[in-house]
PDB file of N, CA, C and O in Angstrom:
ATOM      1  N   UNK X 805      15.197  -6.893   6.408  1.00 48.00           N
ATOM      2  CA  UNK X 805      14.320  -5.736   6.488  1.00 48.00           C
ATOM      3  C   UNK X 805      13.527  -5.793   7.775  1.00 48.00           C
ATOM      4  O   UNK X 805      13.024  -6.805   8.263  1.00 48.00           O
ATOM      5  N   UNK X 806      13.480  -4.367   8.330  1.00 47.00           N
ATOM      6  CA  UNK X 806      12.568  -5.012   9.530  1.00 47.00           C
ATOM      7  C   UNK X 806      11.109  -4.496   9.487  1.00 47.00           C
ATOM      8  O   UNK X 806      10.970  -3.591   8.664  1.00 47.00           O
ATOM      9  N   UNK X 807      10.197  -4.772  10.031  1.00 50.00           N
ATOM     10  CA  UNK X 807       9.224  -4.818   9.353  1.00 50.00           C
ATOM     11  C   UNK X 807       8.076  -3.945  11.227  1.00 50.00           C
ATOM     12  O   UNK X 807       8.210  -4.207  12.422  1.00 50.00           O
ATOM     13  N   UNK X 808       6.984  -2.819  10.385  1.00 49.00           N
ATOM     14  CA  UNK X 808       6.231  -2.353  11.872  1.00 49.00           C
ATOM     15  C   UNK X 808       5.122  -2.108  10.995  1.00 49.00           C
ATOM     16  O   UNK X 808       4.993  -2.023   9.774  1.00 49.00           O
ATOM     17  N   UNK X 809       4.124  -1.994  12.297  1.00 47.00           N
ATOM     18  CA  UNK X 809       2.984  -1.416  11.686  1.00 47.00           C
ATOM     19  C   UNK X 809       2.493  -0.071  12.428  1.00 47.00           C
ATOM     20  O   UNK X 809       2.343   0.168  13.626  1.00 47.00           O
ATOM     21  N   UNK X 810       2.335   0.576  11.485  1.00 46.00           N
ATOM     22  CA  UNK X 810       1.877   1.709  11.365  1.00 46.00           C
ATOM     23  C   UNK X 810      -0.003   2.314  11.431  1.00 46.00           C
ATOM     24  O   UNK X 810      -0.951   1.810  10.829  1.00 46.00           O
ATOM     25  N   UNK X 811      -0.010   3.058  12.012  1.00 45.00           N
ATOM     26  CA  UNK X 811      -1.545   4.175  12.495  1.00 45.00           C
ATOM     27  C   UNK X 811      -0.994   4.825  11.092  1.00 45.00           C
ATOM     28  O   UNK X 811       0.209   5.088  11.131  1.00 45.00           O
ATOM     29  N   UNK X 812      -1.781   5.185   9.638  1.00 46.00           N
ATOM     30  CA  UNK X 812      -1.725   5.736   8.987  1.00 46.00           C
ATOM     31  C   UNK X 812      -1.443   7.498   9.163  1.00 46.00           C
ATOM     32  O   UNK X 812      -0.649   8.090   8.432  1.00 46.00           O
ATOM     33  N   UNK X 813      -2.219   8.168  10.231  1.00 44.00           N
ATOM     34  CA  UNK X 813      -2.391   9.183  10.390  1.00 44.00           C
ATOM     35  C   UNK X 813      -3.657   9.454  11.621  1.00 44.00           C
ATOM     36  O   UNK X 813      -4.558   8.669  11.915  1.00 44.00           O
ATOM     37  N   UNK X 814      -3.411  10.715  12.162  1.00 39.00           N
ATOM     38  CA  UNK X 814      -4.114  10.890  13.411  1.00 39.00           C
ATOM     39  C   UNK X 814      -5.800  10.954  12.699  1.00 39.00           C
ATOM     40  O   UNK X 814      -6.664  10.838  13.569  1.00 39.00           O
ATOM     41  N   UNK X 815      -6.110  11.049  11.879  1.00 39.00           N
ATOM     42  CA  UNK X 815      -8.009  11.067  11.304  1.00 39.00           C
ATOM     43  C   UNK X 815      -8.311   9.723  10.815  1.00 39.00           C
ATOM     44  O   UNK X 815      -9.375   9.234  10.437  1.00 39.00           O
ATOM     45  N   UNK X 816      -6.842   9.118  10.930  1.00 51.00           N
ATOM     46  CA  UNK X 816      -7.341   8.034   9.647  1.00 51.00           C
ATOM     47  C   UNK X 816      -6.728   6.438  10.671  1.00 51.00           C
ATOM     48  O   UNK X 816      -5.522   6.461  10.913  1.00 51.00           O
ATOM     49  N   UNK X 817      -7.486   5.232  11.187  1.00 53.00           N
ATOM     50  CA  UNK X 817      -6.589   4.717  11.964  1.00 53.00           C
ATOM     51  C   UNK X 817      -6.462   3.248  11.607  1.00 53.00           C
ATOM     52  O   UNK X 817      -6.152   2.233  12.231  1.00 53.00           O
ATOM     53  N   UNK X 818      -6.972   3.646   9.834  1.00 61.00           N
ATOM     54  CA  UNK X 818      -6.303   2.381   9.218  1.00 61.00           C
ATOM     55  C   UNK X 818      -4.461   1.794   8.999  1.00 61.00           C
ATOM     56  O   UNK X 818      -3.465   2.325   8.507  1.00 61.00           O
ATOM     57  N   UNK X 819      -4.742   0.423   9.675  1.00 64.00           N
ATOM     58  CA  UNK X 819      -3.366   0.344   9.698  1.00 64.00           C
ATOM     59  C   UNK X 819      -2.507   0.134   8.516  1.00 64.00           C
ATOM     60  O   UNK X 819      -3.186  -0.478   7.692  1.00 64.00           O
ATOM     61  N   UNK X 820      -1.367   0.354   8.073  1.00 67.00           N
ATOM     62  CA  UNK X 820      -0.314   0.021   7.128  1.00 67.00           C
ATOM     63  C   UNK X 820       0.690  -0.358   7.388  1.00 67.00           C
ATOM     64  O   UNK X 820       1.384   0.380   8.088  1.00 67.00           O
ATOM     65  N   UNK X 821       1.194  -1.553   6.995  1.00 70.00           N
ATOM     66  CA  UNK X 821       2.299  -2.685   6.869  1.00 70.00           C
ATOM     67  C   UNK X 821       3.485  -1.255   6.964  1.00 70.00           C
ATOM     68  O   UNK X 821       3.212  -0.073   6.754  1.00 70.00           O
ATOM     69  N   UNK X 822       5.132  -1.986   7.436  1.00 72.00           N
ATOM     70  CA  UNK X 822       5.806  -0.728   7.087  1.00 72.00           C
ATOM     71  C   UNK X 822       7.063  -1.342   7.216  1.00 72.00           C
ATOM     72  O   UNK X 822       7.272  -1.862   8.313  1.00 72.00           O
ATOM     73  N   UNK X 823       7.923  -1.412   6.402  1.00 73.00           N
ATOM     74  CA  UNK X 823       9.364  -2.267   5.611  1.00 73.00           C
ATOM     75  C   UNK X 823      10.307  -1.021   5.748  1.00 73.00           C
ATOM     76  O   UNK X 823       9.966   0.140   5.518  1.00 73.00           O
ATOM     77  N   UNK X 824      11.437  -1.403   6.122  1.00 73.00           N
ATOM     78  CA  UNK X 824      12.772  -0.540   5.861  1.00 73.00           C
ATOM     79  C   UNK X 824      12.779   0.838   6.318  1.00 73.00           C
ATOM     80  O   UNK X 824      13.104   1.893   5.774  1.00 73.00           O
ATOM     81  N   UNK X 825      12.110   0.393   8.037  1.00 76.00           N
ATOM     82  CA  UNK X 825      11.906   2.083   8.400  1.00 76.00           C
ATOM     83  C   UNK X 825      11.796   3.117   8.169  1.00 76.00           C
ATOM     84  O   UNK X 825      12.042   4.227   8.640  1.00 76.00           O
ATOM     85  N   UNK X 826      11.136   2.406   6.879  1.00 80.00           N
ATOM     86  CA  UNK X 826      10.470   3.825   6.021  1.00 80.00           C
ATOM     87  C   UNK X 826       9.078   4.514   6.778  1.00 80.00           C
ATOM     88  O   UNK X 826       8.255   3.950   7.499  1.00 80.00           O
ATOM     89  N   UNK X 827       9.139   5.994   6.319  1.00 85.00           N
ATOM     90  CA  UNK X 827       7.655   6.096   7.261  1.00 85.00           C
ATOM     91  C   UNK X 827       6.613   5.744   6.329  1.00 85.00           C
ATOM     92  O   UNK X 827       6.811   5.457   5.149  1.00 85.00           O
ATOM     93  N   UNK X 828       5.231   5.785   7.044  1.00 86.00           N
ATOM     94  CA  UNK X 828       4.264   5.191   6.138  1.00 86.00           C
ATOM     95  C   UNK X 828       3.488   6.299   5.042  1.00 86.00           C
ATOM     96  O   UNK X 828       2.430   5.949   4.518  1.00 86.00           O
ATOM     97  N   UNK X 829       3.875   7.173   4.845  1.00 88.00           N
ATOM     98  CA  UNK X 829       3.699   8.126   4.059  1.00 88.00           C
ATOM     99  C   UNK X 829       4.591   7.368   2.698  1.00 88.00           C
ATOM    100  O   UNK X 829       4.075   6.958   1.658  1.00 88.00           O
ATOM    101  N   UNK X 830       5.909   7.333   3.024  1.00 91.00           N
ATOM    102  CA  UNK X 830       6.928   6.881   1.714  1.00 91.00           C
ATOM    103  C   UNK X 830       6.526   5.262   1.629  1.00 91.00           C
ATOM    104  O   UNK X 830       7.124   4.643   0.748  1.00 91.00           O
ATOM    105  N   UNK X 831       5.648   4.561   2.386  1.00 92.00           N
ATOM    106  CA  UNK X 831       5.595   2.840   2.431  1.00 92.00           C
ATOM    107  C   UNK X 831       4.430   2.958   1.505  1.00 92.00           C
ATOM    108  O   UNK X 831       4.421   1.986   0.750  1.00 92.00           O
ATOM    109  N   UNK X 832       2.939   4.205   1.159  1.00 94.00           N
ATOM    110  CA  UNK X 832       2.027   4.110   0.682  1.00 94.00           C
ATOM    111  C   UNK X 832       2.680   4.871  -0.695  1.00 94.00           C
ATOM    112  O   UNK X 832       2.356   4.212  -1.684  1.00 94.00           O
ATOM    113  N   UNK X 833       3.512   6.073  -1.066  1.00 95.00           N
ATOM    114  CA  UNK X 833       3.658   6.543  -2.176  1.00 95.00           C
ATOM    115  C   UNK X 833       4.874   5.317  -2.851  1.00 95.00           C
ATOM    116  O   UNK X 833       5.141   5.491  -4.040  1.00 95.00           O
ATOM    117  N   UNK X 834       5.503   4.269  -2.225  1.00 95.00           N
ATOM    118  CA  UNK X 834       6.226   3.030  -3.742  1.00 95.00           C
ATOM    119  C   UNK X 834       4.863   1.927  -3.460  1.00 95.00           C
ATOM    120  O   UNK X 834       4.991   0.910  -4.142  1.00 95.00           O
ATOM    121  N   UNK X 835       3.529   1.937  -2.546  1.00 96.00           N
ATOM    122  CA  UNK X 835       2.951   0.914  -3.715  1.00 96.00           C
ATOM    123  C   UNK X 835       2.351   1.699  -4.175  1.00 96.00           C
ATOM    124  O   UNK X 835       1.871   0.987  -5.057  1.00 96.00           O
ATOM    125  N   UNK X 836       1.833   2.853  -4.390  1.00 97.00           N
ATOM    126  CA  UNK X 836       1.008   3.727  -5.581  1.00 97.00           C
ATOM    127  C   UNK X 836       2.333   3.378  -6.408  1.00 97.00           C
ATOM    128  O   UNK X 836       2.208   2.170  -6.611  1.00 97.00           O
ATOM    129  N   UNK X 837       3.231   3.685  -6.845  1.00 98.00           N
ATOM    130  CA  UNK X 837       3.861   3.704  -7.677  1.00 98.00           C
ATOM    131  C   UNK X 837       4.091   2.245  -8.274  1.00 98.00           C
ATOM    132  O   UNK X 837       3.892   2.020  -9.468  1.00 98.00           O
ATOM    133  N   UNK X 838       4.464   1.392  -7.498  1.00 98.00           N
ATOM    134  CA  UNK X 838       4.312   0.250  -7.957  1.00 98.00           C
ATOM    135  C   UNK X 838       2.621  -0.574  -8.383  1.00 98.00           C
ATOM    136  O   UNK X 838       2.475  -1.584  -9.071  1.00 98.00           O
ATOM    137  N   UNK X 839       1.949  -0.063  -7.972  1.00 98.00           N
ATOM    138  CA  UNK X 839       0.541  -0.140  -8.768  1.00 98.00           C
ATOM    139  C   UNK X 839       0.632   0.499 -10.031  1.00 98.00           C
ATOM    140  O   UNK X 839       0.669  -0.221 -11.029  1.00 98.00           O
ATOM    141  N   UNK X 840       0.672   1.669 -10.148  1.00 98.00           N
ATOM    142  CA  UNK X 840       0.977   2.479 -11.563  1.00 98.00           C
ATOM    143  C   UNK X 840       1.854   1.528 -12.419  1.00 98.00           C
ATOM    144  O   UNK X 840       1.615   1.200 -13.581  1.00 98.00           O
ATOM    145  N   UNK X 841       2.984   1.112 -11.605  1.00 97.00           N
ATOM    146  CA  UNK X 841       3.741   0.302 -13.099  1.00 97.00           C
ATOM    147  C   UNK X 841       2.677  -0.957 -13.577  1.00 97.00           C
ATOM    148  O   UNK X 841       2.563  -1.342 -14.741  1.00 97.00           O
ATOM    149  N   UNK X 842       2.054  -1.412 -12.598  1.00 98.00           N
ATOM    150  CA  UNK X 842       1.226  -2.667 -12.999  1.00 98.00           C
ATOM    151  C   UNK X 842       0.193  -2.293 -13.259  1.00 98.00           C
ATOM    152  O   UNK X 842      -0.716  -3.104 -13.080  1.00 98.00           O
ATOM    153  N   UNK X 843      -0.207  -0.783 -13.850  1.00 98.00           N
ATOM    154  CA  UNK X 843      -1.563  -0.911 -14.439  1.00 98.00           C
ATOM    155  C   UNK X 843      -2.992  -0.974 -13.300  1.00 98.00           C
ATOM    156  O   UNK X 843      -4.126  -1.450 -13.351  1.00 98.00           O
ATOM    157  N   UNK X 844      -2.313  -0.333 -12.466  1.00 98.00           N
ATOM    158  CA  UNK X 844      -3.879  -0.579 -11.445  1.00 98.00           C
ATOM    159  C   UNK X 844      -4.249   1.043 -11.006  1.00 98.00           C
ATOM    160  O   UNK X 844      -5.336   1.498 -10.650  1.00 98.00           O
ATOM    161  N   UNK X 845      -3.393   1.495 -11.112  1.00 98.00           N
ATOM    162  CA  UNK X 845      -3.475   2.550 -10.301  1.00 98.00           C
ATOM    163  C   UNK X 845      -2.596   4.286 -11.408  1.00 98.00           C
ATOM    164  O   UNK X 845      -1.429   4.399 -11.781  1.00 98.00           O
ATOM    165  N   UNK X 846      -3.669   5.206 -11.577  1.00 97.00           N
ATOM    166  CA  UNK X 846      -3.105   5.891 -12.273  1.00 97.00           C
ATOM    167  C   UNK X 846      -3.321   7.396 -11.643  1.00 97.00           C
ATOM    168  O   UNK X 846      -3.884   8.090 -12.490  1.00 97.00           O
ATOM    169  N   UNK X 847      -3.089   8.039 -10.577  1.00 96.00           N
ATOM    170  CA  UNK X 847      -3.133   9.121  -9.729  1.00 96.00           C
ATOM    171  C   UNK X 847      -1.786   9.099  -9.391  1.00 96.00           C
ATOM    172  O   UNK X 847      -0.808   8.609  -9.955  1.00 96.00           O
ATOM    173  N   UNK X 848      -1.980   9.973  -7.958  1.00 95.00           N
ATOM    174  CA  UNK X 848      -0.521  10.706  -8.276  1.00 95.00           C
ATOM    175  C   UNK X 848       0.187   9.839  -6.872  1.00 95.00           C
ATOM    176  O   UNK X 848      -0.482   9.067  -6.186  1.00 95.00           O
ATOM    177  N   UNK X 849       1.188  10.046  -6.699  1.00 96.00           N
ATOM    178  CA  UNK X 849       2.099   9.071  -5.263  1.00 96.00           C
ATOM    179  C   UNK X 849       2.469   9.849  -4.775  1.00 96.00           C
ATOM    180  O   UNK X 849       3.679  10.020  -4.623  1.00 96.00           O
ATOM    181  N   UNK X 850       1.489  10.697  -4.296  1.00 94.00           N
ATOM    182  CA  UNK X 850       1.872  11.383  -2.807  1.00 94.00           C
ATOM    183  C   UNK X 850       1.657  10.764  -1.533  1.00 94.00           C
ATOM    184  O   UNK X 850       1.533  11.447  -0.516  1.00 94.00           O
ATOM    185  N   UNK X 851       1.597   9.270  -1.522  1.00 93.00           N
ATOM    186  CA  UNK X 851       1.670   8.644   0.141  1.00 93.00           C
ATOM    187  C   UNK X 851       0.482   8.711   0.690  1.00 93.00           C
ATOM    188  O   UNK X 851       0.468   8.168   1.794  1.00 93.00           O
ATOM    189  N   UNK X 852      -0.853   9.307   0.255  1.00 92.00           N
ATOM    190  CA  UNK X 852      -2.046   9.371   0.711  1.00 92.00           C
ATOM    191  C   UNK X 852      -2.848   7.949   0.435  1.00 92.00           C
ATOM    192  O   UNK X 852      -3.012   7.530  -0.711  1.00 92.00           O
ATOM    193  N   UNK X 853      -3.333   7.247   1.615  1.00 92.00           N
ATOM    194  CA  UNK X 853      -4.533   6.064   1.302  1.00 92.00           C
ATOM    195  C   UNK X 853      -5.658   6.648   1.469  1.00 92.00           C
ATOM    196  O   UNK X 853      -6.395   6.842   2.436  1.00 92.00           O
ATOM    197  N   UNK X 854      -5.693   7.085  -0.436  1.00 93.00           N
ATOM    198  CA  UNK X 854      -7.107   7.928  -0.299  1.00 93.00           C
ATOM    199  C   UNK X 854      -8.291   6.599  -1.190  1.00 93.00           C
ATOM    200  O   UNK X 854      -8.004   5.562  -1.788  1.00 93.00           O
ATOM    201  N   UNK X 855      -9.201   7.048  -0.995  1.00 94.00           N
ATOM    202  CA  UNK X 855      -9.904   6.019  -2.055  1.00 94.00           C
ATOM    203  C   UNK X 855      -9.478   5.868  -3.229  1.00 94.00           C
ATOM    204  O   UNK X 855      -9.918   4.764  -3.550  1.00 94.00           O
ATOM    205  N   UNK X 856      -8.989   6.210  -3.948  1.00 96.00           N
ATOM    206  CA  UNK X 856      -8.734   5.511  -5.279  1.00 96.00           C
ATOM    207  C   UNK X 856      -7.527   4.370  -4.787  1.00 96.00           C
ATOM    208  O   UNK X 856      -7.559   3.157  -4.579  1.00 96.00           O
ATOM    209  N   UNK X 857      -6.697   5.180  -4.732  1.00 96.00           N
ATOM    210  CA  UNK X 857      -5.715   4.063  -3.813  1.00 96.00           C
ATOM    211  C   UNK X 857      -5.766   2.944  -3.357  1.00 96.00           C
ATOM    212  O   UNK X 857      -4.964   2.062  -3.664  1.00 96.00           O
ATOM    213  N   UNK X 858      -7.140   2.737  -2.192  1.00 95.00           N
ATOM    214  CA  UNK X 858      -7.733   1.600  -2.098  1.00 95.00           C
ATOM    215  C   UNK X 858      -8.132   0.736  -2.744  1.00 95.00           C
ATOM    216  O   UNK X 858      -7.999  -0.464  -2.504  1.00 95.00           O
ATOM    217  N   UNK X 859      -8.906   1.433  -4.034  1.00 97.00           N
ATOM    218  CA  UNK X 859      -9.556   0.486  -5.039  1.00 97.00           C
ATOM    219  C   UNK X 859      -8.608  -0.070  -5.518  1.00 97.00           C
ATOM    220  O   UNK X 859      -8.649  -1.300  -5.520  1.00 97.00           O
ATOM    221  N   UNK X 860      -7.536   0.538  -6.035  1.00 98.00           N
ATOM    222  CA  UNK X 860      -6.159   0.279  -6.782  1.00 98.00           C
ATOM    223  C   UNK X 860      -5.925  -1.288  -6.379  1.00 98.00           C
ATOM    224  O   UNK X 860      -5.998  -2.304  -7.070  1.00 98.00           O
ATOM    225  N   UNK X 861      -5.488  -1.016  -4.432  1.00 97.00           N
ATOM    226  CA  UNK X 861      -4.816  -1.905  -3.821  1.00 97.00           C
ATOM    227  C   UNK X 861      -5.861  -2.967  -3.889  1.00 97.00           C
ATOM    228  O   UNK X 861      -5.638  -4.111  -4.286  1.00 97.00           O
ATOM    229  N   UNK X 862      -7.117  -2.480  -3.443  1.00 97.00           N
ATOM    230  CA  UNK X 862      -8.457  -3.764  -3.507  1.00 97.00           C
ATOM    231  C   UNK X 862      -8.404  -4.818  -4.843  1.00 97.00           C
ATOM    232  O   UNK X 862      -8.771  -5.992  -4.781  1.00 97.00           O
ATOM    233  N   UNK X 863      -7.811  -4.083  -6.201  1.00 98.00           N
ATOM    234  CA  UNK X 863      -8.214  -4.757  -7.275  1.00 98.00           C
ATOM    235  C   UNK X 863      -6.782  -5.762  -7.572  1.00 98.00           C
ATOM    236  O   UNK X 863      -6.939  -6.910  -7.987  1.00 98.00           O
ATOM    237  N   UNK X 864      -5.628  -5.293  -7.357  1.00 98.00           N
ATOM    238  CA  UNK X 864      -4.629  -5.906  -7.324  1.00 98.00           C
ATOM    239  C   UNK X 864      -4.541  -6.746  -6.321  1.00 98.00           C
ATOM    240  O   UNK X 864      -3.628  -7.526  -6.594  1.00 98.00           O
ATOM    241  N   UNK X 865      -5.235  -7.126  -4.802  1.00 97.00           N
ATOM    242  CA  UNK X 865      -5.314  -8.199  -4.252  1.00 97.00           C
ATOM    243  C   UNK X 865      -6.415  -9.100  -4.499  1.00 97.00           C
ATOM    244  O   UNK X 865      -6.551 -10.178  -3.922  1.00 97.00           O
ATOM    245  N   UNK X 866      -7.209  -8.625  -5.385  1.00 98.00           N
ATOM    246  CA  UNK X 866      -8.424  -9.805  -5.584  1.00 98.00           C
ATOM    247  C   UNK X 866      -7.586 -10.601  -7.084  1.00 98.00           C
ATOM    248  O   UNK X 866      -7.915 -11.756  -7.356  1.00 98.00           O
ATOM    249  N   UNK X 867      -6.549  -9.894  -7.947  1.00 98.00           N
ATOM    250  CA  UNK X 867      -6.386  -9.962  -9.035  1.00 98.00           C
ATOM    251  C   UNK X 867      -5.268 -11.215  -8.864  1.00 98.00           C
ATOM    252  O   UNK X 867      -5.071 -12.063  -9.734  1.00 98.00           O
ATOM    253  N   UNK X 868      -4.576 -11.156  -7.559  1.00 98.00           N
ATOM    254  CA  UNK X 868      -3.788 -12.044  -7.137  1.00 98.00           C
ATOM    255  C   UNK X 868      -3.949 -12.890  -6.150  1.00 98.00           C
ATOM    256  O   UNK X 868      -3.081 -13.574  -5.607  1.00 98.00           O
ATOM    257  N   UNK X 869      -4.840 -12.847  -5.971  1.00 98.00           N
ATOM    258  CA  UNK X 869      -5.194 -14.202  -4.858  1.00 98.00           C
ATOM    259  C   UNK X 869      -5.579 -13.623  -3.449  1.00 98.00           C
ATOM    260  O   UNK X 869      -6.000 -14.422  -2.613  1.00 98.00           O
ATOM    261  N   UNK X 870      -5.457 -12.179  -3.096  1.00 97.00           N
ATOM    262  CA  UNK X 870      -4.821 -12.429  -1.423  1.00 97.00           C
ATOM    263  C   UNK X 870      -5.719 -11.517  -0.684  1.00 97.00           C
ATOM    264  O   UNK X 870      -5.846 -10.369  -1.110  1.00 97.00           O
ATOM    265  N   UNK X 871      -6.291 -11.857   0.267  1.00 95.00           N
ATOM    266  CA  UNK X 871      -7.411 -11.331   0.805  1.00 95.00           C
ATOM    267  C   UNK X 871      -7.293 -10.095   0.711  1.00 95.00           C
ATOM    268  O   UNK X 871      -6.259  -9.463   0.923  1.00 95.00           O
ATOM    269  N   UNK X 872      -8.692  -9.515   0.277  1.00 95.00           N
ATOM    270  CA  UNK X 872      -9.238  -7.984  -0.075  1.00 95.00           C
ATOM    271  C   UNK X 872      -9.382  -7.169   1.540  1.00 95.00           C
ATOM    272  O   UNK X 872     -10.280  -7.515   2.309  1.00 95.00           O
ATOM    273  N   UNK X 873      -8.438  -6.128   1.893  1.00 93.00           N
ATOM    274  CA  UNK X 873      -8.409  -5.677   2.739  1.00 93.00           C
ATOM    275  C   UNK X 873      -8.368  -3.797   2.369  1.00 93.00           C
ATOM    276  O   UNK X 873      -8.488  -2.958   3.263  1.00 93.00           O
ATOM    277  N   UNK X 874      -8.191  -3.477   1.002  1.00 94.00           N
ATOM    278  CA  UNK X 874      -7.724  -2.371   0.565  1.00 94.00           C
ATOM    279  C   UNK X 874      -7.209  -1.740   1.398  1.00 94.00           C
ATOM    280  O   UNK X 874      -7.681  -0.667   1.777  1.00 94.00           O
ATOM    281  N   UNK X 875      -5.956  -2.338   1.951  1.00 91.00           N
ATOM    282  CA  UNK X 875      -5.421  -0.946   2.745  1.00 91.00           C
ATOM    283  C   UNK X 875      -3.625  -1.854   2.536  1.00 91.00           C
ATOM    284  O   UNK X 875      -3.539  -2.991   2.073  1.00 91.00           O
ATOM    285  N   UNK X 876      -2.784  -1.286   2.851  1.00 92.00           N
ATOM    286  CA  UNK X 876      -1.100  -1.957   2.793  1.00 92.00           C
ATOM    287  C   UNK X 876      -0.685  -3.003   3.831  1.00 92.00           C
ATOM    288  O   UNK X 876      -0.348  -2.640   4.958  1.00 92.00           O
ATOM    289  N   UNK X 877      -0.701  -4.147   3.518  1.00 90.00           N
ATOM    290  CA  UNK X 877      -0.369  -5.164   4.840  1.00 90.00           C
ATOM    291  C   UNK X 877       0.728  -6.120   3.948  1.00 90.00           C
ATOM    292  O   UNK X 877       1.219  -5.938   2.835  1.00 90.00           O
ATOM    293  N   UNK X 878       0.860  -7.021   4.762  1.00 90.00           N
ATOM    294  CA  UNK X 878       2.414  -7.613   4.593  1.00 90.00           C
ATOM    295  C   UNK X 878       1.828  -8.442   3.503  1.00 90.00           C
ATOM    296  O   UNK X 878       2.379  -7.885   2.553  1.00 90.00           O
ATOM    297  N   UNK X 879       1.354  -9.053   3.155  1.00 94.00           N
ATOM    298  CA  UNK X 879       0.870  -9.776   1.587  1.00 94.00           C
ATOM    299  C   UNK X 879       0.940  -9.017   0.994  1.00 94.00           C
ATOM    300  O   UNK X 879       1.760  -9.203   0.095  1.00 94.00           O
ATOM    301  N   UNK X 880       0.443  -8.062   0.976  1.00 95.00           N
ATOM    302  CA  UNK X 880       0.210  -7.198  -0.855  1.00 95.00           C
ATOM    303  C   UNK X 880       1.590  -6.392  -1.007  1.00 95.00           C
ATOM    304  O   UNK X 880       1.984  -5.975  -2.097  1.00 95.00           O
ATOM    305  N   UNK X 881       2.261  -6.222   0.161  1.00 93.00           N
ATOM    306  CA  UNK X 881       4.040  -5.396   0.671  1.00 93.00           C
ATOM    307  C   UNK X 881       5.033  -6.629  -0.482  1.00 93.00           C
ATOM    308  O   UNK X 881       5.775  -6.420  -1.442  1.00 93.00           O
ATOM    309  N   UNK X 882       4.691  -7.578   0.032  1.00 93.00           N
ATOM    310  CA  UNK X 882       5.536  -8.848  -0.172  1.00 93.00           C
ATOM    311  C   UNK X 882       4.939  -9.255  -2.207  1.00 93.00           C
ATOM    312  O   UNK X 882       5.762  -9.237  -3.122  1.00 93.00           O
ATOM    313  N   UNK X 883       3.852  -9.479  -2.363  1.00 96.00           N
ATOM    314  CA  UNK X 883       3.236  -9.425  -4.047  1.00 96.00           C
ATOM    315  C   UNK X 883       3.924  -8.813  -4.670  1.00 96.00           C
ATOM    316  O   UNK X 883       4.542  -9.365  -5.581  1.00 96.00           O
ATOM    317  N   UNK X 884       4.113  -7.139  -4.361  1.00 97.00           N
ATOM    318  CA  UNK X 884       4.040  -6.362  -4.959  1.00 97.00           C
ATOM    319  C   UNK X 884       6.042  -6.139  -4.908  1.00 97.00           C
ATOM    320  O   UNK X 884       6.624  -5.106  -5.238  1.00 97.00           O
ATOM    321  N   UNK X 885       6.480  -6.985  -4.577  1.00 95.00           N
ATOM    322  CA  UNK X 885       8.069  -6.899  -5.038  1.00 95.00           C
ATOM    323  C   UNK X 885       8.758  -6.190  -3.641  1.00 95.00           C
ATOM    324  O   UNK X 885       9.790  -6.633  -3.138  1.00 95.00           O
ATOM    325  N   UNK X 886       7.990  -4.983  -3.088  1.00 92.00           N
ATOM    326  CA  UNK X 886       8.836  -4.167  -2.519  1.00 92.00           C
ATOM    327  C   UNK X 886       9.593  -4.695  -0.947  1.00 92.00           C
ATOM    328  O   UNK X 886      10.241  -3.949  -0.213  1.00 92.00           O
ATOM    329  N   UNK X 887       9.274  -6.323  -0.667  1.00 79.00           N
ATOM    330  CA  UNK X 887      10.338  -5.919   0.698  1.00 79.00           C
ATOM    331  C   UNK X 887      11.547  -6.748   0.385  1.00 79.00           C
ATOM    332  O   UNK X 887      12.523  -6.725   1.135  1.00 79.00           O
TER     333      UNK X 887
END
């Protein structure tokens, strides 16, 4: 898999981890979704790192060990099954 990082969006210039040249729109809507299967996260997976999202991601990296950054980076990419 090859692996980039991504500028979320031109307002927003938090960065996000990004696997399988996927864009980071589709890299943020499978971990919403993969949060949802684990119970962290229950909104919708439209690819937005909106605040809930964050909290989601914030609570599932404190829940597993790996530094609290609430935003998509290669630890919580790699936790969370998807690379």
């Amino acid at each position: 898999a090859t692996t980039e990082i991504y500028t979320l969006s031109l307002h927003d210039s938090l960065p996000i981890y990004g696997y399988d040249n996927l864009n980071p729109d589709q890299v943020v809507a499978d971990v919403q979704a993969q949060l949802q299967q684990d119970g962290y996260y229950n909104g919708p997976t439209l690819g937005i790192l909106d605040p809930p999202t964050q909290a989601a991601i914030a609570s599932y990296q404190r829940d597993h060990n790996l530094s609290i950054t609430s935003v998509v980076d290669a630890a919580t990419i790699k936790s969370l099954g998807l690379t």
